[in-house]
mmCIF file of C-alpha atoms and ligand atoms in Angstrom:
data_model
loop_
_atom_site.group_PDB
_atom_site.id
_atom_site.type_symbol
_atom_site.label_atom_id
_atom_site.label_comp_id
_atom_site.label_asym_id
_atom_site.label_seq_id
_atom_site.Cartn_x
_atom_site.Cartn_y
_atom_site.Cartn_z
ATOM 1 C CA MET A 1 30.035 -13.387 1.027
ATOM 2 C CA ASN A 2 26.724 -15.106 1.427
ATOM 3 C CA LYS A 3 23.758 -13.671 -1.374
ATOM 4 C CA THR A 4 21.780 -10.610 -0.522
ATOM 5 C CA ILE A 5 18.924 -10.580 0.758
ATOM 6 C CA THR A 6 15.892 -8.134 -0.860
ATOM 7 C CA VAL A 7 13.535 -7.176 0.801
ATOM 8 C CA THR A 8 11.071 -7.102 -1.622
ATOM 9 C CA THR A 9 11.689 -8.618 -5.272
ATOM 10 C CA PRO A 10 9.333 -8.341 -8.289
ATOM 11 C CA LEU A 11 7.055 -10.775 -9.083
ATOM 12 C CA PHE A 12 8.260 -11.445 -13.135
ATOM 13 C CA PRO A 13 5.422 -13.175 -14.986
ATOM 14 C CA PRO A 14 7.331 -15.714 -17.401
ATOM 15 C CA LEU A 15 9.405 -14.363 -19.920
ATOM 16 C CA GLU A 16 7.650 -16.362 -22.436
ATOM 17 C CA GLU A 17 4.019 -15.793 -21.523
ATOM 18 C CA PHE A 18 4.461 -12.103 -21.683
ATOM 19 C CA GLU A 19 6.361 -12.244 -25.192
ATOM 20 C CA THR A 20 3.095 -13.286 -26.855
ATOM 21 C CA TYR A 21 1.167 -10.707 -24.731
ATOM 22 C CA LEU A 22 3.805 -8.170 -26.264
ATOM 23 C CA GLU A 23 3.444 -10.151 -30.352
ATOM 24 C CA ASP A 24 -0.282 -9.728 -30.032
ATOM 25 C CA ILE A 25 0.388 -5.977 -28.902
ATOM 26 C CA TRP A 26 3.073 -5.830 -31.539
ATOM 27 C CA LYS A 27 0.137 -6.730 -34.074
ATOM 28 C CA ARG A 28 -3.427 -4.969 -32.811
ATOM 29 C CA LYS A 29 -1.016 -1.475 -33.365
ATOM 30 C CA TRP A 30 -2.652 0.253 -30.025
ATOM 31 C CA LEU A 31 0.266 1.754 -27.639
ATOM 32 C CA THR A 32 -2.581 3.027 -25.305
ATOM 33 C CA ASN A 33 -6.116 5.147 -24.305
ATOM 34 C CA ASN A 34 -8.099 2.100 -22.933
ATOM 35 C CA GLY A 35 -6.634 -0.447 -24.862
ATOM 36 C CA HIS A 36 -7.368 -4.302 -25.549
ATOM 37 C CA TYR A 37 -4.910 -4.903 -22.693
ATOM 38 C CA HIS A 38 -6.488 -1.986 -19.948
ATOM 39 C CA GLU A 39 -10.334 -3.107 -20.617
ATOM 40 C CA LEU A 40 -9.065 -6.727 -19.623
ATOM 41 C CA LEU A 41 -7.646 -6.110 -16.761
ATOM 42 C CA GLU A 42 -9.826 -4.070 -15.333
ATOM 43 C CA LYS A 43 -12.348 -6.920 -15.577
ATOM 44 C CA GLU A 44 -9.557 -9.394 -14.418
ATOM 45 C CA LEU A 45 -9.323 -7.381 -11.755
ATOM 46 C CA CYS A 46 -12.500 -6.675 -10.922
ATOM 47 C CA ASP A 47 -13.508 -9.801 -10.902
ATOM 48 C CA TYR A 48 -10.639 -11.684 -8.885
ATOM 49 C CA LEU A 49 -10.123 -8.553 -6.013
ATOM 50 C CA GLN A 50 -14.406 -8.658 -5.614
ATOM 51 C CA VAL A 51 -15.229 -5.023 -6.126
ATOM 52 C CA LYS A 52 -17.755 -3.800 -8.243
ATOM 53 C CA HIS A 53 -15.731 -0.977 -10.096
ATOM 54 C CA PHE A 54 -12.553 0.092 -10.837
ATOM 55 C CA SER A 55 -10.013 2.137 -13.326
ATOM 56 C CA LEU A 56 -7.022 1.766 -13.603
ATOM 57 C CA PHE A 57 -4.206 4.156 -12.765
ATOM 58 C CA SER A 58 -0.453 4.748 -14.030
ATOM 59 C CA ASN A 59 0.882 4.587 -10.794
ATOM 60 C CA GLY A 60 -1.217 5.051 -7.065
ATOM 61 C CA THR A 61 0.053 8.737 -5.860
ATOM 62 C CA LEU A 62 -2.125 9.555 -9.237
ATOM 63 C CA ALA A 63 -4.574 7.701 -8.401
ATOM 64 C CA LEU A 64 -4.973 10.120 -4.630
ATOM 65 C CA ILE A 65 -3.986 12.011 -6.222
ATOM 66 C CA THR A 66 -6.914 11.886 -8.788
ATOM 67 C CA ALA A 67 -9.833 10.262 -6.238
ATOM 68 C CA LEU A 68 -9.057 14.055 -4.008
ATOM 69 C CA GLN A 69 -10.148 16.163 -6.926
ATOM 70 C CA ALA A 70 -12.821 13.318 -8.595
ATOM 71 C CA LEU A 71 -14.723 14.019 -4.587
ATOM 72 C CA GLN A 72 -13.574 17.927 -4.597
ATOM 73 C CA ILE A 73 -12.039 17.605 -1.026
ATOM 74 C CA LYS A 74 -10.860 21.008 0.115
ATOM 75 C CA GLY A 75 -9.577 22.142 4.043
ATOM 76 C CA GLU A 76 -7.502 20.106 5.977
ATOM 77 C CA VAL A 77 -7.970 15.768 5.889
ATOM 78 C CA ILE A 78 -7.142 13.880 8.797
ATOM 79 C CA THR A 79 -4.542 11.745 7.616
ATOM 80 C CA THR A 80 -1.238 9.243 9.329
ATOM 81 C CA PRO A 81 1.642 10.079 9.995
ATOM 82 C CA PHE A 82 2.660 5.926 9.630
ATOM 83 C CA SER A 83 2.206 5.901 6.080
ATOM 84 C CA PHE A 84 4.880 5.762 2.427
ATOM 85 C CA VAL A 85 4.651 9.532 2.528
ATOM 86 C CA ALA A 86 3.131 9.936 -1.418
ATOM 87 C CA THR A 87 -0.225 9.310 1.587
ATOM 88 C CA SER A 88 0.318 13.862 2.452
ATOM 89 C CA HIS A 89 1.804 14.484 -0.562
ATOM 90 C CA ALA A 90 -1.332 13.368 -2.747
ATOM 91 C CA LEU A 91 -3.573 16.575 -0.242
ATOM 92 C CA TRP A 92 -0.578 18.795 -0.315
ATOM 93 C CA TRP A 93 -1.139 18.138 -4.352
ATOM 94 C CA ASN A 94 -4.772 19.583 -3.894
ATOM 95 C CA GLY A 95 -3.981 22.299 -2.235
ATOM 96 C CA ILE A 96 -5.378 20.167 1.356
ATOM 97 C CA LYS A 97 -3.676 20.622 4.504
ATOM 98 C CA PRO A 98 -3.072 17.296 6.544
ATOM 99 C CA VAL A 99 -3.754 17.830 9.728
ATOM 100 C CA PHE A 100 -2.393 14.258 11.281
ATOM 101 C CA VAL A 101 -3.396 11.924 14.202
ATOM 102 C CA ASP A 102 -2.451 9.212 16.259
ATOM 103 C CA ILE A 103 -2.192 5.578 15.703
ATOM 104 C CA ASP A 104 -3.442 2.925 17.002
ATOM 105 C CA PRO A 105 -0.640 1.598 18.645
ATOM 106 C CA VAL A 106 -2.417 -3.044 18.029
ATOM 107 C CA THR A 107 -2.606 -2.666 14.430
ATOM 108 C CA CYS A 108 -0.506 1.431 13.779
ATOM 109 C CA ASN A 109 -3.572 2.086 12.156
ATOM 110 C CA LEU A 110 -5.099 5.528 12.596
ATOM 111 C CA ASP A 111 -6.836 6.065 16.315
ATOM 112 C CA PRO A 112 -10.814 6.494 15.420
ATOM 113 C CA ALA A 113 -10.813 7.848 19.540
ATOM 114 C CA LYS A 114 -8.124 10.579 18.988
ATOM 115 C CA ILE A 115 -10.145 11.491 15.170
ATOM 116 C CA GLU A 116 -12.742 13.857 16.845
ATOM 117 C CA ALA A 117 -10.247 16.259 18.507
ATOM 118 C CA ALA A 118 -8.644 17.673 14.619
ATOM 119 C CA ILE A 119 -11.833 18.142 13.377
ATOM 120 C CA THR A 120 -12.569 21.776 12.337
ATOM 121 C CA PRO A 121 -15.185 23.533 10.034
ATOM 122 C CA ALA A 122 -12.143 23.653 7.508
ATOM 123 C CA THR A 123 -12.493 18.953 7.845
ATOM 124 C CA SER A 124 -13.830 17.518 4.301
ATOM 125 C CA ALA A 125 -12.283 14.264 4.354
ATOM 126 C CA ILE A 126 -10.669 10.905 6.275
ATOM 127 C CA MET A 127 -7.570 10.154 4.058
ATOM 128 C CA PRO A 128 -6.491 6.142 6.211
ATOM 129 C CA VAL A 129 -4.072 3.873 5.352
ATOM 130 C CA HIS A 130 -4.468 0.360 5.753
ATOM 131 C CA VAL A 131 -1.086 -0.540 6.035
ATOM 132 C CA TYR A 132 1.795 -3.380 6.035
ATOM 133 C CA GLY A 133 -2.776 -4.973 4.773
ATOM 134 C CA ASN A 134 -4.090 -4.824 8.295
ATOM 135 C CA PRO A 135 -7.436 -3.454 8.869
ATOM 136 C CA CYS A 136 -8.931 0.010 10.159
ATOM 137 C CA ASP A 137 -11.496 0.513 12.419
ATOM 138 C CA HIS A 138 -13.860 1.157 9.609
ATOM 139 C CA ASP A 139 -16.939 0.687 11.182
ATOM 140 C CA LYS A 140 -15.954 3.667 14.054
ATOM 141 C CA ILE A 141 -14.493 5.432 11.100
ATOM 142 C CA LYS A 142 -17.231 6.011 9.095
ATOM 143 C CA GLU A 143 -19.715 6.367 12.066
ATOM 144 C CA ILE A 144 -17.558 9.589 12.463
ATOM 145 C CA ALA A 145 -17.430 10.756 9.393
ATOM 146 C CA ASP A 146 -21.729 10.090 8.628
ATOM 147 C CA ARG A 147 -21.888 12.420 12.387
ATOM 148 C CA HIS A 148 -19.644 15.094 10.782
ATOM 149 C CA GLN A 149 -20.608 14.972 7.239
ATOM 150 C CA LEU A 150 -16.852 13.569 6.072
ATOM 151 C CA LYS A 151 -15.442 11.370 3.140
ATOM 152 C CA ILE A 152 -13.485 8.958 4.041
ATOM 153 C CA ILE A 153 -10.827 8.144 0.803
ATOM 154 C CA TYR A 154 -9.200 5.115 2.214
ATOM 155 C CA ASP A 155 -5.167 4.770 0.744
ATOM 156 C CA ALA A 156 -5.531 1.337 0.555
ATOM 157 C CA ALA A 157 -2.482 0.299 -1.538
ATOM 158 C CA HIS A 158 -0.486 -1.862 0.784
ATOM 159 C CA ALA A 159 -4.553 -4.241 1.024
ATOM 160 C CA PHE A 160 -4.891 -5.909 -2.707
ATOM 161 C CA THR A 161 -6.631 -9.059 -1.817
ATOM 162 C CA VAL A 162 -7.119 -8.159 2.027
ATOM 163 C CA ASN A 163 -10.146 -9.518 2.866
ATOM 164 C CA GLN A 164 -12.255 -9.142 6.676
ATOM 165 C CA ASN A 165 -14.925 -11.286 6.513
ATOM 166 C CA GLY A 166 -15.990 -13.001 3.424
ATOM 167 C CA SER A 167 -15.195 -9.880 1.736
ATOM 168 C CA SER A 168 -12.520 -7.466 0.419
ATOM 169 C CA ILE A 169 -11.226 -4.013 2.312
ATOM 170 C CA LEU A 170 -11.100 -1.938 -1.015
ATOM 171 C CA ASN A 171 -14.986 -1.557 -1.166
ATOM 172 C CA TYR A 172 -14.921 0.394 2.650
ATOM 173 C CA GLY A 173 -15.300 4.359 2.105
ATOM 174 C CA ASP A 174 -15.889 6.911 -0.432
ATOM 175 C CA LEU A 175 -12.818 5.715 -2.898
ATOM 176 C CA SER A 176 -9.912 4.043 -2.332
ATOM 177 C CA ILE A 177 -6.514 3.256 -3.767
ATOM 178 C CA LEU A 178 -4.099 1.515 -4.753
ATOM 179 C CA SER A 179 -0.769 0.790 -5.762
ATOM 180 C CA PHE A 180 0.921 -1.251 -7.901
ATOM 181 C CA HIS A 181 4.301 -0.437 -8.126
ATOM 182 C CA ALA A 182 6.855 -3.236 -8.645
ATOM 183 C CA THR A 183 7.849 -3.310 -4.869
ATOM 184 C CA LYS A 184 4.449 -4.210 -3.298
ATOM 185 C CA THR A 185 2.852 -7.546 -4.037
ATOM 186 C CA TYR A 186 0.742 -7.429 -7.047
ATOM 187 C CA SER A 187 2.447 -4.925 -10.543
ATOM 188 C CA THR A 188 2.349 -3.804 -13.623
ATOM 189 C CA ILE A 189 5.216 -2.129 -13.429
ATOM 190 C CA GLU A 190 4.268 1.476 -11.553
ATOM 191 C CA GLY A 191 0.967 1.505 -11.176
ATOM 192 C CA GLY A 192 -2.076 2.245 -9.348
ATOM 193 C CA ALA A 193 -6.575 1.702 -9.104
ATOM 194 C CA ILE A 194 -9.323 3.414 -7.886
ATOM 195 C CA ILE A 195 -12.029 1.330 -7.197
ATOM 196 C CA CYS A 196 -15.229 3.596 -6.019
ATOM 197 C CA HIS A 197 -19.469 2.657 -6.440
ATOM 198 C CA SER A 198 -20.746 3.489 -9.684
ATOM 199 C CA ALA A 199 -20.322 3.563 -12.133
ATOM 200 C CA GLU A 200 -21.050 7.251 -13.037
ATOM 201 C CA MET A 201 -17.872 7.575 -10.486
ATOM 202 C CA LYS A 202 -16.046 4.937 -12.656
ATOM 203 C CA ARG A 203 -17.126 7.251 -15.493
ATOM 204 C CA HIS A 204 -15.735 10.806 -13.979
ATOM 205 C CA ILE A 205 -12.604 8.745 -12.419
ATOM 206 C CA ASP A 206 -12.160 7.728 -16.140
ATOM 207 C CA ASN A 207 -12.389 11.454 -17.467
ATOM 208 C CA LEU A 208 -10.092 13.067 -15.022
ATOM 209 C CA LYS A 209 -7.146 10.598 -15.636
ATOM 210 C CA ASN A 210 -7.565 11.303 -19.483
ATOM 211 C CA PHE A 211 -7.619 15.226 -19.106
ATOM 212 C CA GLY A 212 -10.968 15.031 -18.102
ATOM 213 C CA PHE A 213 -11.478 13.949 -22.109
ATOM 214 C CA ARG A 214 -15.790 13.460 -22.427
ATOM 215 C CA GLY A 215 -15.684 12.711 -25.767
ATOM 216 C CA GLU A 216 -13.479 14.341 -28.691
ATOM 217 C CA THR A 217 -14.226 17.974 -28.390
ATOM 218 C CA VAL A 218 -15.556 18.555 -24.922
ATOM 219 C CA VAL A 219 -13.401 18.769 -21.819
ATOM 220 C CA GLU A 220 -15.393 19.483 -18.801
ATOM 221 C CA GLU A 221 -12.566 19.454 -15.996
ATOM 222 C CA PRO A 222 -8.917 20.083 -16.038
ATOM 223 C CA GLY A 223 -8.112 16.348 -15.883
ATOM 224 C CA ILE A 224 -4.865 14.429 -14.918
ATOM 225 C CA ASN A 225 -2.304 12.448 -17.544
ATOM 226 C CA ALA A 226 -2.715 8.864 -15.970
ATOM 227 C CA LYS A 227 -3.776 6.435 -17.768
ATOM 228 C CA LEU A 228 -1.573 3.427 -17.903
ATOM 229 C CA ASN A 229 -0.359 1.618 -20.609
ATOM 230 C CA GLU A 230 -1.294 -1.728 -23.115
ATOM 231 C CA VAL A 231 2.701 -3.137 -22.444
ATOM 232 C CA GLN A 232 2.019 -3.149 -18.503
ATOM 233 C CA ALA A 233 -1.248 -3.320 -19.111
ATOM 234 C CA ALA A 234 -0.460 -7.153 -20.443
ATOM 235 C CA TYR A 235 1.972 -7.659 -17.545
ATOM 236 C CA GLY A 236 -0.605 -6.625 -15.063
ATOM 237 C CA LEU A 237 -2.432 -9.307 -16.691
ATOM 238 C CA ALA A 238 0.635 -12.674 -17.298
ATOM 239 C CA SER A 239 1.519 -11.850 -12.935
ATOM 240 C CA LEU A 240 -2.127 -12.128 -12.006
ATOM 241 C CA LYS A 241 -1.558 -16.139 -12.503
ATOM 242 C CA TYR A 242 0.907 -16.612 -10.062
ATOM 243 C CA ILE A 243 -0.317 -13.416 -7.693
ATOM 244 C CA ASP A 244 -2.570 -16.589 -5.544
ATOM 245 C CA GLN A 245 1.029 -19.199 -5.322
ATOM 246 C CA ALA A 246 2.692 -15.884 -4.266
ATOM 247 C CA ILE A 247 0.746 -14.949 -1.729
ATOM 248 C CA GLU A 248 0.524 -18.246 -0.235
ATOM 249 C CA LYS A 249 5.054 -18.604 -0.320
ATOM 250 C CA ARG A 250 5.003 -15.142 2.210
ATOM 251 C CA LYS A 251 2.374 -16.765 3.900
ATOM 252 C CA LYS A 252 4.593 -19.584 5.114
ATOM 253 C CA ALA A 253 7.313 -17.505 5.292
ATOM 254 C CA ALA A 254 5.320 -15.176 7.920
ATOM 255 C CA GLN A 255 4.531 -18.332 9.551
ATOM 256 C CA ILE A 256 8.057 -19.623 10.239
ATOM 257 C CA TYR A 257 8.994 -16.350 10.982
ATOM 258 C CA ARG A 258 6.477 -15.449 13.690
ATOM 259 C CA LYS A 259 7.424 -19.301 14.880
ATOM 260 C CA ALA A 260 11.077 -18.201 15.393
ATOM 261 C CA ILE A 261 10.407 -14.998 17.219
ATOM 262 C CA ASP A 262 7.716 -15.946 19.549
ATOM 263 C CA GLN A 263 11.052 -17.252 21.012
ATOM 264 C CA ILE A 264 13.065 -13.834 20.617
ATOM 265 C CA LYS A 265 12.629 -11.673 23.965
ATOM 266 C CA GLY A 266 11.879 -8.466 23.084
ATOM 267 C CA ILE A 267 10.429 -8.681 19.177
ATOM 268 C CA SER A 268 7.258 -8.732 19.119
ATOM 269 C CA TYR A 269 5.519 -8.548 15.822
ATOM 270 C CA LEU A 270 2.421 -7.319 14.027
ATOM 271 C CA GLN A 271 -0.682 -9.612 15.587
ATOM 272 C CA GLU A 272 -3.473 -11.137 13.266
ATOM 273 C CA MET A 273 -7.092 -9.887 13.125
ATOM 274 C CA LYS A 274 -9.972 -12.677 13.447
ATOM 275 C CA GLY A 275 -11.782 -13.043 10.696
ATOM 276 C CA VAL A 276 -9.059 -11.619 7.715
ATOM 277 C CA LYS A 277 -7.613 -13.034 5.212
ATOM 278 C CA TYR A 278 -3.967 -11.044 4.595
ATOM 279 C CA ASN A 279 -1.321 -10.629 1.466
ATOM 280 C CA TYR A 280 1.481 -10.405 3.463
ATOM 281 C CA SER A 281 2.837 -7.905 2.191
ATOM 282 C CA TYR A 282 5.429 -6.891 4.286
ATOM 283 C CA PHE A 283 6.750 -8.279 8.035
ATOM 284 C CA PRO A 284 6.887 -5.698 9.865
ATOM 285 C CA ILE A 285 8.953 -5.927 14.056
ATOM 286 C CA PHE A 286 9.127 -3.675 16.981
ATOM 287 C CA ILE A 287 11.840 -4.162 19.225
ATOM 288 C CA ASP A 288 12.530 -3.804 22.747
ATOM 289 C CA GLU A 289 15.704 -2.479 22.695
ATOM 290 C CA ALA A 290 15.329 -2.793 27.150
ATOM 291 C CA GLU A 291 14.330 -6.653 25.893
ATOM 292 C CA TYR A 292 16.667 -7.851 23.098
ATOM 293 C CA GLY A 293 19.495 -5.912 24.153
ATOM 294 C CA ILE A 294 20.482 -3.350 20.706
ATOM 295 C CA SER A 295 18.700 -1.051 19.313
ATOM 296 C CA ARG A 296 16.883 -0.801 16.536
ATOM 297 C CA ASP A 297 19.045 0.578 13.955
ATOM 298 C CA CYS A 298 21.872 -1.428 15.612
ATOM 299 C CA LEU A 299 19.527 -4.276 14.892
ATOM 300 C CA TYR A 300 18.976 -2.614 11.289
ATOM 301 C CA GLU A 301 22.521 -2.210 10.725
ATOM 302 C CA THR A 302 24.320 -5.848 12.125
ATOM 303 C CA LEU A 303 21.507 -7.190 9.080
ATOM 304 C CA LYS A 304 22.737 -4.778 6.937
ATOM 305 C CA GLU A 305 26.199 -6.631 7.798
ATOM 306 C CA HIS A 306 24.443 -9.885 7.014
ATOM 307 C CA ASN A 307 23.620 -8.971 3.477
ATOM 308 C CA ILE A 308 19.920 -8.595 4.325
ATOM 309 C CA LEU A 309 18.498 -5.774 3.696
ATOM 310 C CA GLY A 310 15.297 -4.817 5.910
ATOM 311 C CA ARG A 311 13.355 -1.254 5.592
ATOM 312 C CA ARG A 312 12.541 0.670 8.724
ATOM 313 C CA TYR A 313 8.554 1.499 7.010
ATOM 314 C CA PHE A 314 8.101 4.213 7.851
ATOM 315 C CA TYR A 315 9.947 5.961 9.889
ATOM 316 C CA PRO A 316 10.909 9.350 9.702
ATOM 317 C CA LEU A 317 6.864 9.616 9.390
ATOM 318 C CA ILE A 318 5.255 11.342 7.702
ATOM 319 C CA SER A 319 4.593 14.255 9.511
ATOM 320 C CA HIS A 320 8.485 14.115 10.409
ATOM 321 C CA PHE A 321 9.853 15.582 6.256
ATOM 322 C CA THR A 322 10.423 19.403 5.334
ATOM 323 C CA PRO A 323 7.226 20.254 3.505
ATOM 324 C CA TYR A 324 5.075 19.238 6.960
ATOM 325 C CA HIS A 325 6.688 19.431 10.046
ATOM 326 C CA ASP A 326 5.851 23.003 11.066
ATOM 327 C CA LEU A 327 2.739 21.802 11.134
ATOM 328 C CA PRO A 328 0.711 22.227 14.343
ATOM 329 C CA SER A 329 -0.027 18.631 14.019
ATOM 330 C CA ALA A 330 2.989 17.149 13.998
ATOM 331 C CA SER A 331 4.053 18.121 16.605
ATOM 332 C CA PRO A 332 5.973 15.061 18.705
ATOM 333 C CA ASP A 333 3.478 15.817 21.274
ATOM 334 C CA ASN A 334 0.330 14.912 19.463
ATOM 335 C CA LEU A 335 2.098 11.882 17.663
ATOM 336 C CA PRO A 336 3.173 9.528 20.543
ATOM 337 C CA ILE A 337 2.606 6.272 19.294
ATOM 338 C CA ALA A 338 3.485 7.153 15.648
ATOM 339 C CA ALA A 339 6.671 8.044 16.936
ATOM 340 C CA HIS A 340 7.528 5.664 19.278
ATOM 341 C CA ILE A 341 7.317 3.011 16.611
ATOM 342 C CA ALA A 342 8.882 4.561 13.605
ATOM 343 C CA GLU A 343 11.763 4.214 16.220
ATOM 344 C CA SER A 344 11.028 0.412 16.470
ATOM 345 C CA VAL A 345 10.211 -0.868 13.756
ATOM 346 C CA ILE A 346 11.743 -2.912 10.909
ATOM 347 C CA CYS A 347 10.587 -5.258 8.205
ATOM 348 C CA LEU A 348 11.884 -7.896 7.571
ATOM 349 C CA PRO A 349 12.057 -9.214 4.057
ATOM 350 C CA MET A 350 9.216 -10.665 3.090
ATOM 351 C CA HIS A 351 8.799 -12.308 -1.254
ATOM 352 C CA HIS A 352 7.615 -14.928 -2.458
ATOM 353 C CA GLU A 353 11.643 -15.599 -3.444
ATOM 354 C CA LEU A 354 12.260 -16.708 0.347
ATOM 355 C CA SER A 355 14.091 -20.083 0.230
ATOM 356 C CA ASP A 356 14.000 -21.936 3.733
ATOM 357 C CA GLU A 357 17.740 -21.399 3.308
ATOM 358 C CA ASP A 358 17.243 -17.551 3.956
ATOM 359 C CA LEU A 359 14.441 -17.594 6.240
ATOM 360 C CA SER A 360 17.110 -19.576 8.476
ATOM 361 C CA ARG A 361 19.721 -17.083 8.170
ATOM 362 C CA ILE A 362 17.874 -13.454 8.794
ATOM 363 C CA ILE A 363 16.021 -15.651 11.829
ATOM 364 C CA SER A 364 19.626 -16.742 13.359
ATOM 365 C CA VAL A 365 21.248 -12.982 13.030
ATOM 366 C CA LEU A 366 17.654 -12.128 14.543
ATOM 367 C CA LYS A 367 18.749 -14.766 17.785
ATOM 368 C CA GLU A 368 21.667 -14.056 18.127
ATOM 369 C CA ALA A 369 22.137 -9.749 17.745
ATOM 370 C CA GLY A 370 19.991 -9.044 20.723
ATOM 371 C CA ARG A 371 22.512 -11.363 23.035
ATOM 372 C CA LYS A 372 25.857 -9.461 22.209
HETATM 373 C C1 PLP B 1 3.208 2.668 -2.626
HETATM 374 C C2 PLP B 1 2.380 3.683 -1.987
HETATM 375 C C3 PLP B 1 2.059 4.736 -2.586
HETATM 376 C C4 PLP B 1 2.354 4.822 -3.415
HETATM 377 O O1 PLP B 1 1.503 4.104 -5.192
HETATM 378 P P1 PLP B 1 2.896 4.495 -6.166
HETATM 379 O O2 PLP B 1 2.346 3.440 -7.523
HETATM 380 O O3 PLP B 1 4.077 3.794 -6.062
HETATM 381 O O4 PLP B 1 2.897 5.267 -6.642
HETATM 382 C C5 PLP B 1 1.338 5.780 -1.701
HETATM 383 N N1 PLP B 1 0.637 4.598 -0.335
HETATM 384 C C6 PLP B 1 1.407 3.632 0.381
HETATM 385 C C7 PLP B 1 0.602 3.103 1.071
HETATM 386 C C8 PLP B 1 1.702 3.188 -0.895
HETATM 387 O O5 PLP B 1 2.674 2.535 0.164
#
């Protein structure tokens, strides 16, 4: 049997390099609470990502939850059903009601043309996702938010390093969050971050992630524990040196996929926007069953039989899950495009270790499976 090709694989720094960090941590005898490597990683990521203010978190979900706390978001928040479930869970944990709005069929992101109809007097914010690292239509979303005095919090978990017209899309909105989970393009094993626009907001966020402490004896608000430890910060520093290389490998794989898929009837892929520098975090394809010959699920199973593990991100839609499916906005009639895309998508294996041989194995299954 052929070796298994997984949808992703973590970016490990060379072990010897990580060990030198560990030896230093053992010497310093400082494991967490804003240590040396935590501080260094925040600085390096600020520079690397071209953002001004950056706060590390123990994971992306706590970063999302804390971002909503930092802005005191309440009531209803407009969001996308086409994302990882943590996007809505962060609202739920803040006692906020998610209001699902349909997505654009080309970008798979929240459709700005459908946002205004979902705004009520209870709406306090919009929480879009740059899904697969594809930038949201920020200009239009901002125009709507400004008109209705709403905050914007971007779930930018997929958007590490993504630039539009030369600047980072992580600067969009009031706050943006990243995830550094092991399955993401860049990882600290588990981890995340909030990007904000002022030193004052960063201080506020830093306090919130440390129980709300301001100094030794003062607690001004009910914070949480969402701190990233020194060992994980060191892992992040060690692997940051290899991220450009890894993204370059992903880019090559994406080019090979696109060229091959252009020749296959009934399969399409996400079109790139002009002026955007992508990170190739995912490679979603969309199956048109009538054209291709077999269904999305049938292709998914066929890939699996060949030891190729794609993932149906994002299926089911968040709005389909038990905590949310009774909300009026979760009705399939309200989300026809998202429902259709969730039924037709497969994310193909995409990571820095895909070999030419792996890619040709995947492509030959895509070519053959539809003909049967
Ligand atoms: C991964 C992910 C999250 C959650 O991040 P964690 O670090 O796993 O908590 C949130 N939103 C999206 C869109 C994600 O893909």
